[in-house]
Structure formats: structure tokens, C-alpha cells
């Protein structure tokens, strides 16, 4: 066999050349190579509730149209989030359990314990701090030379925010990024490339580090100090979560959830927003001419990027959807990344339109009881980032093609080189 | 036409008219009342059209469904008068309805 043939075998085929029943939307290369658009378009048109009987993640249904995703996401009795919400199965040697992967009533109790930290009222008080930190990052960037946007802005900014809401040691904040990447990057979960042993070591380091932080905060409180308003202190203060430190699976699972939830999502939407303003220069001009469009643009970017491509459920009984019979026990994957590009629901869905009507009506946060808890924090970070960008820069030019994440779950960017042009004084 | 009044957290009042058969969320959106996000477009699935029905209208408006209660549980400003505006259908007997808006939608 020549090298050429091998390359051909490895290359992704044209989606219309593959027999419909063999189209595999879980192939991580679709996302790494940014080829998912045409695949999903075909499936939405020809087989919107799509069954694949054989994949590295076992047999599964793909839900690809907007309306069908709404139907599944809002029906938590038929479509259970247990035992896990990514397409793959967690490694047995690393049991995890968290509230996104729980049904009521346990889900409701654990979520209620941590939700106050991201409630809008609390966020309003954090706005000044967030703006200060974003401003510092942007002011530190070199002008006119190639810089790595993902690490120097998107990751830096999200890790600072996470360190703030966890009250995590600031100098160690890069660890939060690493743990997040490792948590979702397992081959068996998302088609990622993280080594098994490295992942286990990292996640135990995460649990131990947070365990120590937990003890430290508990002692601080036991010494008569007022508890802080951070995620750990809130969990310690709530009767449903105060014993979690003794339940390693839940402790690890919920930490992982909160770290991933506040990490890849915002990070990749920030990177995606820069890419979008390069791909749609007329829209960038519109935004610069009218910065009041930023909140609407933020929603539009979160739709267009869809930083988490899917969520999965398990059917608790037989259920008919789109003329197909989903059987009890079947794995059902809602592809938010596809619903957000559904032509039936969204006009010109592949375009970013900063003043799009009803831009908030997208699927990226999910719907129903598992709807993203940190949505307002994410929106706020993106809004402030763009408010501060427009004050400083006339252009953020993307150089070359960004490197995308090899995953069917995290739809984002490993690397994106940019050159900054300052705003004319 | 049915008349209804939204009172923002700041106290600002907006009295609008809507057709029977529509719902309170749609009436707010169609008339540009601020403070209602309606992220899910009326599917009882996002909790961002939270309103608090004024006490004198509670009986006529009726009670929330189970799923609506579950969505409201996730809203920090909920109280015993909380409803999702998309789940309140406007019938002629609701003409004059008054609802309060929370400080934030979540």
C-alpha cells in the first residue's frame, strides 16, 4: 500500500458519497477538520432522526433538527440524563457523578446549592472586577505582531474568571484549564486524544487540590470567619452538598462539571467571535459602528459557535419521534451544533448577523431543567470582552487557519494566530 | 383586545394591548416591553419570561403546571406569585391584568 492510498483512506469522504445509514456524526475529525456542516445538512434534510447501529460509542440516535431537539431536551422524564451526558461512557476506573448527569430530585438539590454564585444579582457585583481583568489582559497584548489568541486571551480570561468564582489560588489558575481539557478529552468520551494514565493522574490531582481547598475553607469558617461567596463555600453551606467531600464520585464529578462548564464554553466562544468577525467583515463593521449591538452579537456568536456540540440522553421508554421508534434504553444524542444551523428555524443559519432578530433563541445553553446555569456569566464575559476590544482595537486579523479541537463534544479551537491593529486615536 | 400592565423592577409601568389567545410573554415581546428575554420562544423551557402576578389576579390566572414549577425553581427571584409569562394565555377575563417583572431574568 502506498502512502497516497493511506491518506485517501484516512481522509473524510464527501458526506453525499456515504450511504445514509452509515453517516457517523460522532467522528471527531468532522469537528477537528471543520467538516461537520455539510454532514449535518444532509442528515437534517434526509434523515433528521438518524440511527447509527455501529460506532466507537456504540449504537446511537442523532437528533439534528431544532424542533426535535427542543422536544427531547424538555422531556426529561422520557429522556434521562443518567448515567452521563457525553456520547461516550466514562471509564470504570474513574467513577464520576454530577448534577448535569442526574435526574430530579437529586439534580434539583445539587444545582440549587451552587446556582446562587452565578445569579445575575451576584454577577452585577462582579462586573467591575471582570472588566478590570479583561482590560489588563488586552492592554498587555503586543501590537502589530503575530500572537496566539487562544492562550493569551481566551484561556487567560476564562481561567481568571474561574479562579475568581472558585476562590482558587490565582497563581495556579492554569491548572483549571488543564483539568478541563483533560476531563472532556478522553478518547472513549468524545473521541479526544488525552492519554488514559495522564487523565487519571490529572483528575486525582484536581480532586486532591480541591479537597485541600475545601478543608481550608471549612477551617476558616470553623474559626468563626464569615464564609466567602464562592462555589466551594456555597457547597459547604448547603445541606444537600456539605458532605460531598466524602463522596468522591460526586465531588470529582461536580468539580469537573463546574470547571468544564465555565471553561471550554466561554473560551471557545471568545475565540469563535474573533474568527466570525474575520469571516464576516461587514458584520464587524456594523458592530464597530454601533457597539450597542454587542449583547445581540454575543447571543449570535454563542449560537454560531455552539461551543458544546452535543448532549446525550437515554430513553426511559419507547418513544416515537419524527416517524422513528426510539426504544427504551437507546442512546439519544442531541446535536445542538446542528439544531443551531437548522434552516427550518433560522434564516441563513451559517451566517453571523450581529443584529439578527431573536438571536437569543438558540440551543447552545440547552433547554429544560438542565439548561446552562452559567449562561449569564458567559454572556457577560463575552459582552465585556467585546466592549473593551472595541475601545482598543480597530482590527483583530486572524492569520492562517485556526487549529480545532479533536472532539465531538468540545467544538472549539486549540490555536488561533492573530495580529492586532490599534484603534486610531 | 385585552389590556395588561407590566411593572418593571424599577417601578416603570407599561400598559399594552394584545389579542385574546396570545400569551403574556408574546404581548411583552410584541410591544417591546423590556425585561422579558423569552430565550426559548415560549416552550416553557428556559425560565427567562418570569413574571410575578399581582395578588388580586392570582385566582383568575390559575396555577403553574409541574414543568413550569420546575423551571421556576431555578429562578433566584421566584416567589409564591411567580409564573412564566409564556404559560399564561390571554383570555378576555384577564383584561386589566397586572404583572411585576423581576430585577433579572435567569
Short mmCIF file of C-alpha atoms in Angstrom, two decimals:
data_model
loop_
_atom_site.label_atom_id
_atom_site.label_comp_id
_atom_site.label_asym_id
_atom_site.label_seq_id
_atom_site.Cartn_x
_atom_site.Cartn_y
_atom_site.Cartn_z
CA UNK A 1 0.00 0.00 0.00
CA UNK A 2 1.39 3.42 -0.89
CA UNK A 3 1.28 6.40 1.35
CA UNK A 4 -1.13 8.02 -1.04
CA UNK A 5 -3.72 5.31 -0.59
CA UNK A 6 -3.40 5.52 3.14
CA UNK A 7 -4.07 9.24 3.00
CA UNK A 8 -7.18 8.64 0.93
CA UNK A 9 -8.49 6.07 3.38
CA UNK A 10 -7.95 8.45 6.28
CA UNK A 11 -9.46 11.50 4.59
CA UNK A 12 -13.05 12.34 5.31
CA UNK A 13 -15.32 11.41 2.40
CA UNK A 14 -17.85 13.71 0.79
CA UNK A 15 -20.96 13.40 3.01
CA UNK A 16 -23.16 12.68 -0.03
CA UNK A 17 -20.97 9.74 -1.06
CA UNK A 18 -21.58 7.84 2.19
CA UNK A 19 -24.65 5.58 2.47
CA UNK A 20 -27.10 7.50 4.63
CA UNK A 21 -27.37 4.80 7.30
CA UNK A 22 -23.60 4.81 7.75
CA UNK A 23 -23.13 8.52 8.34
CA UNK A 24 -21.27 8.85 11.61
CA UNK A 25 -21.80 12.24 13.22
CA UNK A 26 -19.65 11.23 16.20
CA UNK A 27 -16.44 11.12 14.15
CA UNK A 28 -14.21 13.67 15.92
CA UNK A 29 -12.50 14.52 12.63
CA UNK A 30 -15.71 16.23 11.50
CA UNK A 31 -15.03 18.86 14.17
CA UNK A 32 -11.23 18.89 14.05
CA UNK A 33 -11.38 19.49 10.29
CA UNK A 34 -14.44 21.76 10.41
CA UNK A 35 -16.36 19.46 8.06
CA UNK A 36 -19.46 18.91 10.19
CA UNK A 37 -21.64 21.47 8.41
CA UNK A 38 -22.31 19.53 5.21
CA UNK A 39 -22.74 16.23 7.05
CA UNK A 40 -25.40 17.63 9.33
CA UNK A 41 -27.12 19.45 6.46
CA UNK A 42 -27.60 16.16 4.66
CA UNK A 43 -28.87 14.37 7.76
CA UNK A 44 -31.26 17.22 8.68
CA UNK A 45 -32.70 17.05 5.16
CA UNK A 46 -32.81 13.32 4.58
CA UNK A 47 -32.90 11.55 7.95
CA UNK A 48 -33.30 14.08 10.78
CA UNK A 49 -33.79 11.44 13.49
CA UNK A 50 -30.82 9.32 12.47
CA UNK A 51 -29.80 5.91 13.79
CA UNK A 52 -26.25 4.60 13.57
CA UNK A 53 -26.01 0.99 14.68
CA UNK A 54 -22.27 0.78 14.99
CA UNK A 55 -19.82 3.40 16.22
CA UNK A 56 -16.91 3.66 18.68
CA UNK A 57 -19.53 4.93 21.13
CA UNK A 58 -21.97 2.12 20.46
CA UNK A 59 -25.30 2.47 18.65
CA UNK A 60 -26.97 5.86 18.99
CA UNK A 61 -29.68 8.13 17.65
CA UNK A 62 -28.79 11.58 16.35
CA UNK A 63 -31.36 14.35 16.77
CA UNK A 64 -30.46 17.05 14.29
CA UNK A 65 -33.38 19.45 13.80
CA UNK A 66 -34.11 22.38 16.11
CA UNK A 67 -37.71 21.42 16.92
CA UNK A 68 -36.83 17.79 17.65
CA UNK A 69 -34.02 18.85 19.98
CA UNK A 70 -36.46 21.08 21.87
CA UNK A 71 -38.83 18.11 22.18
CA UNK A 72 -36.13 15.83 23.62
CA UNK A 73 -34.44 18.40 25.84
CA UNK A 74 -37.71 19.45 27.50
CA UNK A 75 -38.86 15.88 28.15
CA UNK A 76 -36.60 14.79 30.99
CA UNK A 77 -38.94 12.02 32.06
CA UNK A 78 -38.61 10.14 28.78
CA UNK A 79 -35.02 11.25 28.09
CA UNK A 80 -32.90 10.68 31.17
CA UNK A 81 -29.57 12.40 31.75
CA UNK A 82 -28.31 9.42 33.74
CA UNK A 83 -25.73 7.99 33.81
CA UNK A 84 -23.82 10.58 31.74
CA UNK A 85 -24.34 13.37 29.22
CA UNK A 86 -21.45 12.91 26.78
CA UNK A 87 -21.78 10.45 23.92
CA UNK A 88 -19.21 8.02 25.34
CA UNK A 89 -19.19 6.04 28.56
CA UNK A 90 -16.99 7.13 31.47
CA UNK A 91 -14.05 4.93 32.34
CA UNK A 92 -14.94 2.47 35.12
CA UNK A 93 -11.68 3.21 36.91
CA UNK A 94 -12.75 6.82 37.32
CA UNK A 95 -16.33 6.91 38.52
CA UNK A 96 -17.90 10.34 38.27
CA UNK A 97 -21.30 11.62 39.18
CA UNK A 98 -22.60 15.15 38.86
CA UNK A 99 -25.86 17.04 38.71
CA UNK A 100 -25.88 17.52 34.95
CA UNK A 101 -25.93 13.70 34.80
CA UNK A 102 -28.74 13.33 37.33
CA UNK A 103 -32.49 13.39 37.05
CA UNK A 104 -34.80 15.08 39.57
CA UNK A 105 -34.96 15.29 42.53
CA UNK A 106 -31.22 14.92 43.20
CA UNK A 107 -30.35 17.14 40.25
CA UNK A 108 -32.53 19.95 41.58
CA UNK A 109 -30.98 19.83 45.06
CA UNK A 110 -27.36 19.89 43.95
CA UNK A 111 -27.91 22.52 41.29
CA UNK A 112 -29.75 24.76 43.73
CA UNK A 113 -26.74 24.67 46.05
CA UNK A 114 -24.31 26.21 43.56
CA UNK A 115 -26.61 28.32 41.41
CA UNK A 116 -26.52 31.49 43.59
CA UNK A 117 -22.90 32.22 42.68
CA UNK A 118 -23.88 32.80 39.06
CA UNK A 119 -27.20 34.52 39.74
CA UNK A 120 -27.46 37.82 37.84
CA UNK A 121 -27.51 39.88 41.02
CA UNK A 122 -24.17 38.47 42.09
CA UNK A 123 -22.78 38.87 38.59
CA UNK A 124 -23.69 42.55 38.55
CA UNK A 125 -21.41 42.98 41.56
CA UNK A 126 -18.62 41.12 39.73
CA UNK A 127 -18.85 43.22 36.58
CA UNK A 128 -16.27 45.80 37.65
CA UNK A 129 -13.73 43.14 38.57
CA UNK A 130 -14.30 41.25 35.32
CA UNK A 131 -13.85 44.44 33.30
CA UNK A 132 -10.66 45.30 35.14
CA UNK A 133 -9.16 41.88 34.48
CA UNK A 134 -10.18 41.81 30.83
CA UNK A 135 -8.72 45.30 30.38
CA UNK A 136 -5.41 44.20 31.89
CA UNK A 137 -5.19 41.24 29.54
CA UNK A 138 -5.99 43.31 26.45
CA UNK A 139 -3.59 46.08 27.45
CA UNK A 140 -0.75 43.57 27.80
CA UNK A 141 -1.02 42.31 24.21
CA UNK A 142 1.72 43.25 21.73
CA UNK A 143 0.54 45.25 18.73
CA UNK A 144 1.35 44.51 15.11
CA UNK A 145 2.94 41.11 15.63
CA UNK A 146 1.58 37.59 15.47
CA UNK A 147 0.17 36.44 18.81
CA UNK A 148 -1.60 33.30 19.96
CA UNK A 149 -5.14 34.46 20.78
CA UNK A 150 -6.37 31.23 22.38
CA UNK A 151 -3.70 31.02 25.09
CA UNK A 152 -3.06 34.73 25.62
CA UNK A 153 -6.68 35.89 25.73
CA UNK A 154 -9.39 33.21 25.64
CA UNK A 155 -7.75 30.81 28.10
CA UNK A 156 -6.26 33.53 30.27
CA UNK A 157 -9.57 35.30 30.65
CA UNK A 158 -11.65 32.22 31.43
CA UNK A 159 -9.11 30.87 33.90
CA UNK A 160 -9.11 34.19 35.76
CA UNK A 161 -12.91 34.10 35.98
CA UNK A 162 -12.94 30.51 37.17
CA UNK A 163 -10.28 31.20 39.78
CA UNK A 164 -12.45 34.09 40.96
CA UNK A 165 -15.70 32.15 41.34
CA UNK A 166 -13.96 29.19 42.99
CA UNK A 167 -11.73 31.48 45.06
CA UNK A 168 -8.96 29.24 43.73
CA UNK A 169 -5.26 30.22 44.19
CA UNK A 170 -4.73 32.76 41.43
CA UNK A 171 -1.18 31.73 40.59
CA UNK A 172 -2.32 28.15 39.90
CA UNK A 173 -5.23 29.11 37.65
CA UNK A 174 -3.71 27.49 34.53
CA UNK A 175 -4.41 24.15 36.22
CA UNK A 176 -8.14 24.82 35.86
CA UNK A 177 -7.70 24.99 32.09
CA UNK A 178 -5.64 21.81 32.02
CA UNK A 179 -8.12 19.85 34.16
CA UNK A 180 -10.99 20.99 31.99
CA UNK A 181 -9.27 19.87 28.80
CA UNK A 182 -8.33 16.55 30.34
CA UNK A 183 -11.82 15.95 31.77
CA UNK A 184 -13.56 16.00 28.38
CA UNK A 185 -10.65 14.89 26.20
CA UNK A 186 -10.77 11.12 26.72
CA UNK A 187 -10.98 9.06 23.51
CA UNK A 188 -13.82 6.96 24.95
CA UNK A 189 -15.88 10.04 25.89
CA UNK A 190 -15.59 12.37 22.93
CA UNK A 191 -13.02 10.97 20.53
CA UNK A 192 -10.38 13.16 22.15
CA UNK A 193 -6.67 12.44 22.31
CA UNK A 194 -5.82 12.63 26.03
CA UNK A 195 -3.77 9.71 27.32
CA UNK A 196 -5.59 7.49 29.79
CA UNK A 197 -2.98 7.48 32.56
CA UNK A 198 -2.29 11.17 32.24
CA UNK A 199 -6.00 11.83 32.57
CA UNK A 200 -6.41 9.72 35.70
CA UNK A 201 -3.40 11.38 37.33
CA UNK A 202 -4.65 14.86 36.46
CA UNK A 203 -8.19 14.29 37.71
CA UNK A 204 -6.98 12.90 41.03
CA UNK A 205 -4.71 15.92 41.32
CA UNK A 206 -7.81 18.05 40.74
CA UNK A 207 -9.74 16.26 43.46
CA UNK A 208 -6.86 16.46 45.93
CA UNK A 209 -6.24 20.13 45.23
CA UNK A 210 -9.90 20.97 45.67
CA UNK A 211 -10.12 18.70 48.69
CA UNK A 212 -7.40 20.76 50.35
CA UNK A 213 -9.17 23.98 49.34
CA UNK A 214 -12.40 22.61 50.78
CA UNK A 215 -10.73 21.82 54.12
CA UNK A 216 -9.06 25.20 54.22
CA UNK A 217 -12.39 26.98 53.72
CA UNK A 218 -14.12 24.76 56.26
CA UNK A 219 -11.42 25.60 58.85
CA UNK A 220 -11.69 29.28 58.01
CA UNK A 221 -15.39 29.11 58.76
CA UNK A 222 -14.95 26.95 61.85
CA UNK A 223 -12.62 29.63 63.22
CA UNK A 224 -15.58 31.98 63.25
CA UNK A 225 -14.97 33.81 59.97
CA UNK A 226 -17.86 34.65 57.65
CA UNK A 227 -17.90 32.20 54.70
CA UNK A 228 -16.94 33.55 51.30
CA UNK A 229 -19.33 33.78 48.38
CA UNK A 230 -17.55 31.29 46.17
CA UNK A 231 -18.62 27.91 44.78
CA UNK A 232 -16.82 25.83 47.41
CA UNK A 233 -18.10 27.88 50.34
CA UNK A 234 -21.64 27.70 48.94
CA UNK A 235 -21.41 23.93 48.64
CA UNK A 236 -20.15 23.71 52.23
CA UNK A 237 -23.02 25.86 53.46
CA UNK A 238 -25.78 23.87 51.76
CA UNK A 239 -27.28 20.82 53.46
CA UNK A 240 -27.53 18.90 50.18
CA UNK A 241 -23.88 19.31 49.27
CA UNK A 242 -21.99 19.87 52.56
CA UNK A 243 -21.00 16.18 52.78
CA UNK A 244 -19.88 15.95 49.19
CA UNK A 245 -16.21 15.88 50.16
CA UNK A 246 -16.89 12.36 51.48
CA UNK A 247 -18.49 11.24 48.22
CA UNK A 248 -15.52 11.19 45.86
CA UNK A 249 -17.56 10.41 42.74
CA UNK A 250 -19.83 13.37 43.27
CA UNK A 251 -17.03 15.62 44.41
CA UNK A 252 -14.95 14.87 41.34
CA UNK A 253 -17.98 14.96 39.05
CA UNK A 254 -19.37 18.27 40.20
CA UNK A 255 -15.97 19.97 40.22
CA UNK A 256 -15.35 18.70 36.72
CA UNK A 257 -18.76 19.92 35.66
CA UNK A 258 -18.31 23.41 37.05
CA UNK A 259 -14.79 23.72 35.67
CA UNK A 260 -15.71 22.48 32.19
CA UNK A 261 -18.94 24.46 32.26
CA UNK A 262 -17.09 27.69 32.88
CA UNK A 263 -14.16 26.95 30.67
CA UNK A 264 -14.38 25.48 27.16
CA UNK A 265 -17.69 27.18 26.61
CA UNK A 266 -16.65 30.78 27.19
CA UNK A 267 -13.13 30.22 25.93
CA UNK A 268 -14.23 28.87 22.57
CA UNK A 269 -16.97 31.45 22.16
CA UNK A 270 -14.37 34.19 22.67
CA UNK A 271 -12.09 32.61 20.06
CA UNK A 272 -15.06 31.96 17.78
CA UNK A 273 -16.20 35.56 18.00
CA UNK A 274 -12.83 36.75 16.67
CA UNK A 275 -12.94 34.23 13.83
CA UNK A 276 -16.52 35.26 12.99
CA UNK A 277 -15.58 38.94 12.75
CA UNK A 278 -12.88 37.90 10.26
CA UNK A 279 -15.20 35.73 8.19
CA UNK A 280 -17.95 38.35 8.14
CA UNK A 281 -16.17 41.72 7.85
CA UNK A 282 -19.39 43.60 7.02
CA UNK A 283 -20.79 42.46 10.34
CA UNK A 284 -17.63 43.57 12.14
CA UNK A 285 -18.03 46.99 10.52
CA UNK A 286 -21.65 47.08 11.66
CA UNK A 287 -20.59 46.24 15.21
CA UNK A 288 -17.85 48.85 15.31
CA UNK A 289 -20.28 51.47 14.01
CA UNK A 290 -22.82 50.51 16.65
CA UNK A 291 -21.37 48.91 19.80
CA UNK A 292 -24.87 48.76 21.27
CA UNK A 293 -25.28 45.64 19.15
CA UNK A 294 -22.74 43.78 21.32
CA UNK A 295 -25.29 41.94 23.54
CA UNK A 296 -27.15 40.72 20.46
CA UNK A 297 -23.88 39.81 18.76
CA UNK A 298 -22.90 37.78 21.82
CA UNK A 299 -26.04 35.62 21.55
CA UNK A 300 -25.48 35.25 17.81
CA UNK A 301 -21.88 34.10 18.38
CA UNK A 302 -22.93 31.60 21.03
CA UNK A 303 -25.40 30.14 18.52
CA UNK A 304 -22.96 30.14 15.60
CA UNK A 305 -20.10 28.66 17.62
CA UNK A 306 -22.16 26.20 19.71
CA UNK A 307 -19.15 25.50 21.96
CA UNK A 308 -20.59 22.21 23.20
CA UNK A 309 -21.68 20.24 20.15
CA UNK A 310 -23.96 17.76 21.86
CA UNK A 311 -25.67 16.43 24.96
CA UNK A 312 -26.85 12.86 25.24
CA UNK A 313 -29.82 11.18 26.91
CA UNK A 314 -31.08 7.62 27.47
CA UNK A 315 -34.71 6.82 26.59
CA UNK A 316 -36.60 5.54 29.63
CA UNK A 317 -39.37 4.10 27.45
CA UNK A 318 -40.22 3.57 23.79
CA UNK A 319 -40.88 6.91 22.14
CA UNK A 320 -41.77 7.90 18.60
CA UNK A 321 -40.00 10.93 17.17
CA UNK A 322 -40.00 12.06 13.54
CA UNK A 323 -41.60 8.78 12.46
CA UNK A 324 -38.85 6.70 14.09
CA UNK A 325 -39.28 4.46 17.10
CA UNK A 326 -36.67 5.14 19.76
CA UNK A 327 -36.58 2.09 22.05
CA UNK A 328 -36.30 2.08 25.81
CA UNK A 329 -32.61 2.11 26.76
CA UNK A 330 -31.43 3.66 23.47
CA UNK A 331 -28.77 6.36 23.49
CA UNK A 332 -30.07 9.65 22.08
CA UNK A 333 -27.67 12.44 21.12
CA UNK A 334 -29.00 15.97 20.67
CA UNK A 335 -26.68 17.77 18.29
CA UNK A 336 -27.02 21.40 19.35
CA UNK A 337 -24.40 22.24 16.74
CA UNK A 338 -26.85 21.08 14.06
CA UNK A 339 -30.07 22.47 15.54
CA UNK A 340 -28.42 25.88 15.67
CA UNK A 341 -27.88 25.68 11.89
CA UNK A 342 -31.36 24.35 11.08
CA UNK A 343 -32.64 26.26 8.06
CA UNK A 344 -36.22 25.45 9.11
CA UNK A 345 -35.83 27.59 12.20
CA UNK A 346 -33.07 30.09 11.43
CA UNK A 347 -32.71 32.10 8.24
CA UNK A 348 -29.20 32.00 6.72
CA UNK A 349 -28.03 29.95 9.69
CA UNK A 350 -24.40 29.69 8.57
CA UNK A 351 -24.04 33.45 8.57
CA UNK A 352 -23.21 35.53 11.61
CA UNK A 353 -25.60 38.51 11.63
CA UNK A 354 -24.82 40.76 14.58
CA UNK A 355 -28.28 42.37 14.52
CA UNK A 356 -30.19 39.15 13.86
CA UNK A 357 -33.76 39.18 15.18
CA UNK A 358 -34.44 36.77 18.06
CA UNK A 359 -30.73 35.92 18.36
CA UNK A 360 -31.34 34.68 21.91
CA UNK A 361 -33.44 31.79 20.61
CA UNK A 362 -30.65 29.26 20.17
CA UNK A 363 -29.86 25.85 21.61
CA UNK A 364 -26.31 26.32 22.88
CA UNK A 365 -27.41 26.56 26.54
CA UNK A 366 -29.80 23.65 26.21
CA UNK A 367 -33.42 23.87 27.31
CA UNK A 368 -35.41 22.49 30.20
CA UNK A 369 -34.17 21.59 33.65
CA UNK A 370 -30.53 21.11 32.59
CA UNK A 371 -30.29 24.49 30.88
CA UNK A 372 -26.87 26.06 31.37
CA UNK A 373 -26.55 27.50 34.84
CA UNK A 374 -23.73 29.91 33.99
CA UNK A 375 -25.31 31.33 30.84
CA UNK A 376 -25.45 34.88 32.21
CA UNK A 377 -21.83 34.75 33.33
CA UNK A 378 -20.74 33.53 29.92
CA UNK A 379 -22.74 36.21 28.13
CA UNK A 380 -21.38 38.86 30.45
CA UNK A 381 -17.75 37.82 29.88
CA UNK A 382 -18.22 37.95 26.13
CA UNK A 383 -20.04 41.27 26.28
CA UNK A 384 -17.36 42.96 28.38
CA UNK A 385 -14.59 41.42 26.28
CA UNK A 386 -16.05 42.97 23.13
CA UNK A 387 -16.82 46.30 24.79
CA UNK A 388 -13.17 46.51 25.79
CA UNK A 389 -11.86 45.20 22.44
CA UNK A 390 -13.75 47.89 20.52
CA UNK A 391 -12.30 50.58 22.75
CA UNK A 392 -8.76 49.48 21.88
CA UNK A 393 -8.53 47.77 18.53
CA UNK A 394 -9.56 48.53 15.00
CA UNK A 395 -8.88 45.00 13.81
CA UNK A 396 -8.00 41.53 15.10
CA UNK A 397 -6.84 39.81 11.95
CA UNK A 398 -6.74 36.02 12.05
CA UNK A 399 -3.59 34.71 10.37
CA UNK A 400 -3.83 31.28 8.76
CA UNK A 401 -6.30 28.57 9.62
CA UNK A 402 -7.07 28.01 13.33
CA UNK A 403 -6.33 24.58 14.80
CA UNK A 404 -9.54 22.99 16.04
CA UNK A 405 -10.16 20.58 18.91
CA UNK A 406 -10.28 16.87 18.03
CA UNK A 407 -13.55 16.13 19.82
CA UNK A 408 -17.23 15.58 19.08
CA UNK A 409 -18.15 17.37 22.32
CA UNK A 410 -15.99 20.49 22.64
CA UNK A 411 -16.43 22.48 19.43
CA UNK A 412 -13.54 24.85 19.66
CA UNK A 413 -10.00 25.95 18.98
CA UNK A 414 -6.59 24.79 20.15
CA UNK A 415 -4.82 27.67 18.49
CA UNK A 416 -5.59 30.84 16.55
CA UNK A 417 -2.92 33.31 15.48
CA UNK A 418 -3.92 36.94 15.19
CA UNK A 419 -2.39 40.36 14.55
CA UNK A 420 -3.83 43.38 16.34
CA UNK A 421 -4.32 46.82 14.83
CA UNK A 422 -4.85 49.56 17.40
CA UNK A 423 -7.72 51.96 17.09
CA UNK A 424 -6.76 55.28 15.50
CA UNK A 425 -6.51 57.93 18.20
CA UNK B 1 -58.21 43.49 22.63
CA UNK B 2 -57.02 42.74 26.13
CA UNK B 3 -55.20 45.35 28.16
CA UNK B 4 -52.44 44.36 30.54
CA UNK B 5 -49.78 46.15 32.55
CA UNK B 6 -46.16 45.19 33.19
CA UNK B 7 -44.39 46.84 36.12
CA UNK B 8 -40.61 46.74 35.88
CA UNK B 9 -38.42 46.22 38.94
CA UNK B 10 -37.61 49.95 38.77
CA UNK B 11 -41.34 50.74 39.01
CA UNK B 12 -41.74 51.78 35.38
CA UNK B 13 -45.15 50.73 34.05
CA UNK B 14 -46.04 49.59 30.56
CA UNK B 15 -49.70 49.14 29.64
CA UNK B 16 -50.14 47.27 26.35
CA UNK B 17 -52.92 45.70 24.31
CA UNK B 18 -52.90 42.16 22.98
CA UNK B 19 -55.24 39.80 21.16
CA UNK B 20 -57.10 37.10 23.04
CA UNK B 21 -55.46 33.72 22.51
CA UNK B 22 -51.92 35.03 22.67
CA UNK B 23 -49.93 34.85 25.89
CA UNK B 24 -48.39 37.32 28.32
CA UNK B 25 -44.81 36.72 27.08
CA UNK B 26 -45.83 37.37 23.47
CA UNK B 27 -47.69 40.52 24.49
CA UNK B 28 -44.50 41.83 26.09
CA UNK B 29 -42.29 40.95 23.13
CA UNK B 30 -44.73 42.33 20.52
CA UNK B 31 -44.94 45.62 22.41
CA UNK B 32 -41.25 45.97 23.20
CA UNK B 33 -41.65 45.71 26.95
CA UNK B 34 -38.13 45.42 28.42
CA UNK B 35 -37.21 42.77 30.97
CA UNK B 36 -38.61 39.67 29.26
CA UNK B 37 -35.94 37.65 27.43
CA UNK B 38 -38.02 34.66 26.24
CA UNK B 39 -34.95 32.73 25.14
CA UNK B 40 -36.90 29.59 24.22
CA UNK B 41 -39.62 31.40 22.32
CA UNK B 42 -42.43 30.12 24.53
CA UNK B 43 -41.69 26.45 25.13
CA UNK B 44 -41.70 26.64 28.94
CA UNK B 45 -38.07 25.59 28.70
CA UNK B 46 -35.78 28.48 29.67
CA UNK B 47 -37.37 30.37 32.55
CA UNK B 48 -36.50 33.80 31.10
CA UNK B 49 -40.03 35.21 30.92
CA UNK B 50 -40.52 35.13 34.67
CA UNK B 51 -43.26 37.44 35.99
CA UNK B 52 -44.99 37.83 39.33
CA UNK B 53 -48.76 38.09 39.05
CA UNK B 54 -50.30 40.82 41.19
CA UNK B 55 -52.17 39.34 44.14
CA UNK B 56 -55.66 40.31 43.02
CA UNK B 57 -55.24 38.46 39.72
CA UNK B 58 -53.83 35.20 41.08
CA UNK B 59 -57.14 33.32 41.13
CA UNK B 60 -58.07 34.25 37.58
CA UNK B 61 -54.63 33.45 36.19
CA UNK B 62 -54.60 29.98 37.74
CA UNK B 63 -51.68 27.86 38.83
CA UNK B 64 -48.48 26.70 37.15
CA UNK B 65 -48.02 23.22 35.67
CA UNK B 66 -45.45 20.82 37.14
CA UNK B 67 -42.84 21.52 34.48
CA UNK B 68 -43.38 25.26 34.82
CA UNK B 69 -42.85 24.96 38.59
CA UNK B 70 -39.62 23.05 37.93
CA UNK B 71 -38.35 25.79 35.63
CA UNK B 72 -39.34 28.48 38.13
CA UNK B 73 -37.42 26.67 40.87
CA UNK B 74 -34.20 27.65 39.10
CA UNK B 75 -35.05 31.36 39.18
CA UNK B 76 -33.47 33.16 42.14
CA UNK B 77 -36.18 35.81 42.48
CA UNK B 78 -39.16 33.44 42.48
CA UNK B 79 -41.98 33.89 45.00
CA UNK B 80 -45.48 32.48 45.50
CA UNK B 81 -46.82 34.74 42.73
CA UNK B 82 -44.25 33.62 40.13
CA UNK B 83 -45.30 32.37 36.70
CA UNK B 84 -43.70 32.02 33.29
CA UNK B 85 -45.40 34.60 31.10
CA UNK B 86 -45.42 32.26 28.09
CA UNK B 87 -47.68 29.89 30.03
CA UNK B 88 -50.40 32.47 30.76
CA UNK B 89 -52.90 32.52 27.89
CA UNK B 90 -54.74 35.77 27.49
CA UNK B 91 -58.49 35.34 27.68
CA UNK B 92 -60.99 38.26 27.86
CA UNK B 93 -61.43 37.79 31.62
CA UNK B 94 -57.75 38.68 32.09
CA UNK B 95 -58.28 42.19 30.69
CA UNK B 96 -56.67 44.58 33.16
CA UNK B 97 -54.08 42.01 34.34
CA UNK B 98 -51.09 43.43 36.21
CA UNK B 99 -47.77 41.57 36.48
CA UNK B 100 -44.45 42.56 38.06
CA UNK B 101 -41.11 41.84 36.45
CA UNK B 102 -38.10 40.56 38.40
CA UNK B 103 -34.88 42.55 38.58
CA UNK B 104 -33.14 39.98 36.39
CA UNK B 105 -34.14 37.07 34.19
CA UNK B 106 -32.04 33.93 34.51
#
